[in-house]
Amino acid sequence: MRLTVTTPTQTTDGATRIYELEAYGSATAPVNLALNRPATGSTPCAATEGPEKAVNGSTSGGNPDKFCSGVAGAWLQVDLGATRAISRFELAHAQAGGEPADYNTRAFTIQVSADGSTWSTPVTVTGNTAANTTHPVSGVSGRYVRLNVTTPTQTADTATRIYELRVFG
């Protein structure tokens, strides 16, 4: 920060007097490590609803702006490109994209791995009904992040609908 005084006083006194200077602002905005990273997943409901939709940074593109998979045990995996420290995960479920709340993902786990083979499970959720969920973690790092869906909706509907998977360092 630089303060430049062009007129020190309203008189002929040329001295500048500053008794206190405060600067306000917010910390650097967190970066979504999963944004536009390579994503893979279980078979999509339609060709327009592939895994890449869950990391495109958008929930407002309507029905096709999501990852949808109708298979039992649906999964979504993102490659962060390198092992990264992770502080939280965020998920935008069906309702975040404008669909009925009954389609929000009910039960799931989030796993991380450095090599894509050995996984740890820092997040386990059962009974979710929210449109958006945030999952803070500590001491977690990994290159690969995997969402495993055990119960896709609040009803008997079998399709998983994830509008965004966000990962923050």
Coordinates of C-alpha atoms in Angstrom, one line a residue:
M1 CA 0.0 0.0 0.0
R2 CA 1.2 3.5 -0.7
L3 CA -0.2 6.8 0.5
T4 CA 0.8 9.9 -1.5
V5 CA 0.0 13.3 0.1
T6 CA -0.3 16.0 -2.5
T7 CA -1.4 18.8 -0.2
P8 CA -0.2 18.3 3.3
T9 CA -2.4 21.0 5.0
Q10 CA -4.8 23.7 4.2
T11 CA -2.3 26.3 5.4
T12 CA 1.2 27.2 4.4
D13 CA 2.6 24.7 6.8
G14 CA 4.2 22.0 4.6
A15 CA 4.3 19.2 7.1
T16 CA 2.2 16.1 6.7
R17 CA 0.8 14.6 9.8
I18 CA -0.8 11.2 9.8
Y19 CA -1.7 9.8 13.2
E20 CA -3.2 6.5 12.1
L21 CA -3.8 4.6 8.9
E22 CA -5.9 1.5 8.7
A23 CA -6.4 -0.8 5.7
Y24 CA -9.3 -3.2 5.4
G25 CA -9.9 -6.0 3.1
S26 CA -10.6 -9.7 2.9
A27 CA -8.2 -12.6 2.6
T28 CA -7.5 -13.9 -0.8
A29 CA -10.5 -15.7 -2.2
P30 CA -10.2 -19.5 -1.9
V31 CA -9.4 -21.3 -5.2
N32 CA -11.5 -24.3 -6.3
L33 CA -8.8 -26.9 -7.0
A34 CA -11.3 -29.1 -9.0
L35 CA -12.4 -26.3 -11.4
N36 CA -12.1 -27.6 -15.0
R37 CA -9.9 -30.5 -14.0
P38 CA -10.2 -33.9 -15.6
A39 CA -13.1 -35.8 -14.3
T40 CA -14.3 -39.4 -14.7
G41 CA -17.3 -41.2 -13.4
S42 CA -19.9 -43.9 -13.6
T43 CA -22.0 -44.2 -16.8
P44 CA -24.0 -40.9 -17.2
C45 CA -27.7 -40.6 -17.7
A46 CA -27.1 -38.9 -21.0
A47 CA -24.1 -37.9 -23.1
T48 CA -24.7 -34.2 -22.1
E49 CA -24.5 -35.1 -18.3
G50 CA -21.0 -36.4 -18.0
P51 CA -18.6 -36.0 -15.1
E52 CA -17.0 -32.9 -16.6
K53 CA -20.2 -31.0 -15.8
A54 CA -19.5 -31.4 -12.0
V55 CA -16.3 -29.4 -12.3
N56 CA -17.3 -26.7 -14.8
G57 CA -18.0 -24.0 -12.2
S58 CA -21.7 -23.6 -13.1
T59 CA -25.0 -24.7 -11.5
S60 CA -27.2 -22.4 -13.6
G61 CA -27.1 -24.1 -17.0
G62 CA -30.3 -26.0 -16.4
N63 CA -30.9 -29.8 -16.3
P64 CA -27.9 -30.7 -18.5
D65 CA -25.5 -28.7 -16.4
K66 CA -24.9 -31.6 -14.0
F67 CA -23.3 -35.0 -13.6
C68 CA -26.1 -37.5 -13.7
S69 CA -25.6 -41.3 -13.3
G70 CA -28.4 -43.8 -13.0
V71 CA -26.2 -46.8 -12.0
A72 CA -26.2 -48.2 -8.5
G73 CA -23.0 -47.1 -6.6
A74 CA -22.5 -44.0 -8.8
W75 CA -19.1 -42.4 -8.5
L76 CA -17.3 -39.2 -9.7
Q77 CA -13.5 -38.8 -9.6
V78 CA -11.5 -35.6 -10.2
D79 CA -7.7 -35.4 -10.9
L80 CA -6.3 -32.3 -9.2
G81 CA -3.1 -32.7 -11.3
A82 CA -0.8 -32.9 -8.2
T83 CA -1.1 -33.8 -4.6
R84 CA -2.6 -30.8 -2.8
A85 CA -3.5 -29.9 0.7
I86 CA -7.3 -29.9 1.1
S87 CA -9.3 -27.9 3.6
R88 CA -12.9 -28.5 2.5
F89 CA -15.2 -30.0 0.0
E90 CA -18.4 -28.5 -1.3
L91 CA -21.2 -30.2 -3.2
A92 CA -24.1 -28.7 -5.1
H93 CA -26.8 -31.3 -5.2
A94 CA -29.9 -31.4 -7.4
Q95 CA -31.9 -28.6 -5.7
A96 CA -28.9 -26.2 -6.2
G97 CA -29.5 -26.6 -9.9
G98 CA -33.2 -26.0 -9.7
E99 CA -34.4 -29.6 -9.4
P100 CA -36.8 -30.9 -6.6
A101 CA -35.3 -31.3 -3.1
D102 CA -36.3 -35.0 -3.2
Y103 CA -33.4 -35.5 -5.7
N104 CA -30.7 -34.2 -3.4
T105 CA -28.0 -36.8 -2.7
R106 CA -28.9 -38.6 0.6
A107 CA -25.8 -40.6 1.4
F108 CA -22.2 -40.5 0.1
T109 CA -18.6 -40.6 1.0
I110 CA -15.7 -38.4 -0.3
Q111 CA -12.3 -40.1 -0.6
V112 CA -8.9 -38.8 -1.5
S113 CA -5.8 -40.5 -2.8
A114 CA -2.2 -39.6 -3.8
D115 CA -1.9 -42.3 -6.4
G116 CA -5.4 -43.3 -7.5
S117 CA -5.1 -46.7 -5.8
T118 CA -5.0 -46.3 -2.0
W119 CA -7.9 -44.2 -0.7
S120 CA -8.8 -42.6 2.6
T121 CA -12.3 -41.5 3.5
P122 CA -12.3 -38.1 5.3
V123 CA -16.1 -37.5 4.7
T124 CA -19.0 -39.8 5.3
V125 CA -22.6 -38.4 5.0
T126 CA -25.9 -40.1 5.7
G127 CA -29.3 -38.5 5.8
N128 CA -28.5 -35.4 3.8
T129 CA -31.4 -33.3 2.6
A130 CA -29.6 -30.0 1.8
A131 CA -29.1 -28.5 -1.7
N132 CA -25.6 -27.4 -0.9
T133 CA -23.2 -29.1 1.6
T134 CA -19.8 -28.1 2.9
H135 CA -17.4 -30.5 4.5
P136 CA -14.4 -29.0 6.3
V137 CA -11.4 -31.4 6.8
S138 CA -8.0 -31.1 8.3
G139 CA -4.8 -32.9 7.7
V140 CA -6.1 -34.1 4.3
S141 CA -4.1 -34.1 1.0
G142 CA -4.4 -35.9 -2.3
R143 CA -4.3 -35.7 -6.0
Y144 CA -7.5 -37.6 -6.7
V145 CA -10.9 -36.9 -5.1
R146 CA -13.7 -39.4 -5.4
L147 CA -17.3 -39.0 -4.6
N148 CA -19.1 -42.4 -3.9
V149 CA -22.9 -42.2 -3.8
T150 CA -24.6 -44.8 -1.7
T151 CA -28.1 -43.4 -1.7
P152 CA -28.7 -41.0 -4.6
T153 CA -32.0 -39.3 -3.6
Q154 CA -34.6 -39.0 -0.9
T155 CA -37.0 -41.3 -2.9
A156 CA -36.8 -44.5 -4.9
D157 CA -35.3 -42.6 -7.8
T158 CA -31.9 -44.1 -8.6
A159 CA -30.2 -41.2 -10.5
T160 CA -27.4 -39.3 -8.8
R161 CA -27.4 -35.6 -9.6
I162 CA -24.3 -33.5 -8.8
Y163 CA -24.2 -30.0 -10.2
E164 CA -20.8 -29.2 -8.7
L165 CA -18.0 -30.8 -6.7
R166 CA -15.6 -28.2 -5.4
V167 CA -12.4 -28.8 -3.6
F168 CA -10.5 -26.1 -1.7
G169 CA -7.0 -26.0 -0.3

